[in-house]
Structures are given as structure tokens and as C-alpha cells.
Amino acid sequence: MPPHLTFAQDTDSNAMKRIGLWPQAPAVPEALGLLKSIVPSGTPGDFAEFFRQWDGAEAAFESADVEILRVDSIGHIAQTRTALSEVFPTLFVFGTDGGGRLIAYDMEAPEPWPIVLHWPGVTDHEHPTVLAASMSELIQKYFKTQP
């Protein structure tokens, strides 16, 4: 993890104030190959871009709604993929908020799938909490850094 990061100002005035970011090193080529083998058909191409930058990351926010967003490493996604797809067949889960909610592509929605925050037992497909319309937007809103 780099010792010091400078953060971009979010252009969305409704965005949560980020107070920390802990990115992992970029995914190694073998992990990127594994990623290709585990993502569902239809997963947007920008999903892999996140992992070319970081093999997982966690961001903390000053917010009553979401305190942490964590995108899991490719290895963790691969380990939990089968079990989570059996429990949540219409979600491709790749992270968590650290409080029981899952970050996932909502594969029941029309393509390109939105990225949602799903609370098992509470969230339904008629009322999802949409975090972003794409992985690029998720990166921009919650994980963007300045050089």
C-alpha cells in the first residue's frame, strides 16, 4: 500500500466524503486470467479495469448510510463465487460494505447491469440501492485517486 495518497475531489455534490482509501497492488496476470474465467457472461469490460489498477480496495466514508466499501481481491471473489451464486443467483457479488450488505452486479436488470448494494433479506429487485451504473462510475465516485 502506498504510504500517502491524494484524493480527487468528487464532482457530485451529493457524494459521501471519503476519509480513507486502502488499495491493494495491481492484480498479477495469473489473477487477471482467473478473473476472466469466473465472471458471468455479460459482465461489462470495465470490470477488469479496476483489477488492472488494484487487486481489491477498501474505502472509508464519513456517512450515516455507508461507512466502508470494499471490493474483494480476485482470489476472494473466486473462493466465494460458487456459494454466493447459489444463494444469490441474480447477483454477481464482488464486495461488501463491511456491515452485511453485498456489492454486486444486478444481473436481473437490463444490460449493462447496474452495481447495487444488496442487503440480504431486506433489499428486493424492485427497490435496489444502486451504487453506480458501471464499474467506471464506481471507480470515479468512490475509489478515484490523483497522481
XYZ file of C-alpha atoms in Angstrom:
147
model
C 0.000 0.000 0.000
C 1.435 3.416 -0.917
C 2.357 5.466 2.152
C 0.408 8.550 1.039
C -2.378 9.100 -1.489
C -4.000 12.313 -2.656
C -7.668 12.086 -3.496
C -9.578 13.666 -6.355
C -12.419 15.964 -5.471
C -15.703 14.315 -6.386
C -17.764 16.415 -8.775
C -21.012 15.019 -7.343
C -22.165 17.375 -4.590
C -24.305 14.569 -3.134
C -21.342 12.197 -2.818
C -20.175 10.900 0.512
C -16.980 12.378 1.953
C -14.219 9.778 1.718
C -11.874 9.713 4.695
C -9.571 6.863 3.682
C -8.560 4.566 0.839
C -6.598 1.336 1.103
C -5.869 -0.096 -2.357
C -4.048 -3.356 -2.981
C -1.313 -3.736 -5.602
C -2.477 -4.353 -9.198
C -3.603 -7.895 -9.939
C -0.923 -10.149 -11.407
C -1.502 -11.601 -14.899
C -2.447 -15.013 -13.457
C -5.143 -13.429 -11.294
C -6.483 -11.461 -14.278
C -6.706 -14.776 -16.166
C -8.631 -16.279 -13.244
C -10.948 -13.262 -13.271
C -11.842 -13.917 -16.919
C -12.809 -17.478 -16.018
C -15.128 -16.570 -13.115
C -17.059 -13.521 -14.339
C -20.523 -14.235 -15.719
C -21.147 -13.795 -19.419
C -22.367 -10.240 -19.926
C -20.119 -8.663 -17.288
C -19.068 -5.263 -18.679
C -15.473 -4.962 -19.841
C -14.661 -2.121 -17.461
C -14.890 -4.542 -14.523
C -11.397 -5.888 -15.276
C -10.017 -2.323 -15.388
C -10.439 -1.994 -11.638
C -8.246 -5.055 -11.107
C -5.576 -3.811 -13.505
C -5.233 -0.914 -11.046
C -5.800 -2.771 -7.767
C -6.485 -6.354 -6.712
C -9.107 -5.154 -4.273
C -9.519 -1.930 -2.329
C -11.337 -0.567 0.672
C -12.595 2.983 1.134
C -13.985 4.555 4.302
C -16.539 7.350 4.294
C -17.979 9.917 6.650
C -21.579 8.919 6.084
C -24.520 7.579 8.021
C -25.519 5.381 5.055
C -22.236 3.710 4.109
C -19.086 3.733 6.212
C -16.992 1.266 4.175
C -17.000 -0.063 0.618
C -14.698 -2.995 -0.105
C -14.049 -4.551 -3.495
C -12.645 -8.004 -2.808
C -9.481 -9.419 -4.350
C -9.832 -11.703 -7.356
C -8.788 -14.653 -5.165
C -11.548 -13.930 -2.651
C -14.155 -13.466 -5.387
C -13.104 -16.816 -6.878
C -13.293 -18.561 -3.474
C -16.805 -17.335 -2.716
C -18.238 -17.254 -6.266
C -19.932 -20.666 -6.285
C -21.513 -20.384 -2.838
C -22.736 -16.833 -3.392
C -24.132 -17.584 -6.859
C -26.169 -20.429 -5.345
C -27.597 -18.155 -2.644
C -27.954 -15.063 -4.880
C -28.386 -16.406 -8.437
C -29.195 -12.993 -9.945
C -26.215 -11.198 -8.367
C -22.523 -11.304 -9.219
C -21.071 -10.432 -5.807
C -17.623 -8.853 -5.690
C -17.530 -6.865 -2.459
C -19.193 -5.737 0.755
C -19.867 -2.694 2.875
C -18.416 -4.441 5.917
C -21.829 -4.393 7.587
C -23.622 -7.265 5.887
C -24.557 -5.659 2.573
C -23.087 -7.003 -0.669
C -21.681 -5.073 -3.618
C -22.780 -6.820 -6.799
C -23.851 -6.568 -10.382
C -27.642 -6.950 -10.551
C -27.869 -9.482 -13.393
C -31.663 -9.357 -13.296
C -31.588 -5.762 -14.570
C -31.154 -4.999 -18.273
C -27.571 -4.872 -19.546
C -25.346 -3.127 -18.815
C -26.025 -4.289 -15.280
C -26.030 -1.693 -12.500
C -23.843 -2.145 -9.450
C -26.014 -2.415 -6.355
C -25.665 -2.576 -2.606
C -27.763 -5.594 -1.639
C -28.837 -6.263 1.926
C -29.770 -9.975 2.125
C -33.309 -10.371 3.358
C -34.080 -6.660 3.056
C -33.279 -5.477 -0.483
C -35.504 -6.689 -3.279
C -35.102 -6.278 -7.028
C -37.862 -3.685 -7.189
C -36.027 -1.381 -4.762
C -32.270 -1.896 -5.155
C -29.756 0.564 -3.787
C -27.789 1.446 -6.922
C -24.192 2.491 -6.248
C -23.180 3.047 -9.873
C -24.263 2.393 -13.439
C -20.863 0.881 -14.278
C -17.544 -0.131 -12.748
C -16.004 3.001 -14.293
C -18.548 5.118 -12.421
C -17.950 3.169 -9.196
C -14.200 3.833 -9.509
C -14.790 7.531 -10.237
C -17.259 8.036 -7.378
C -15.612 6.013 -4.622
C -12.051 4.932 -5.492
C -10.529 7.627 -7.745
C -7.070 8.935 -6.836
C -4.990 11.810 -8.186
C -1.428 11.303 -9.456
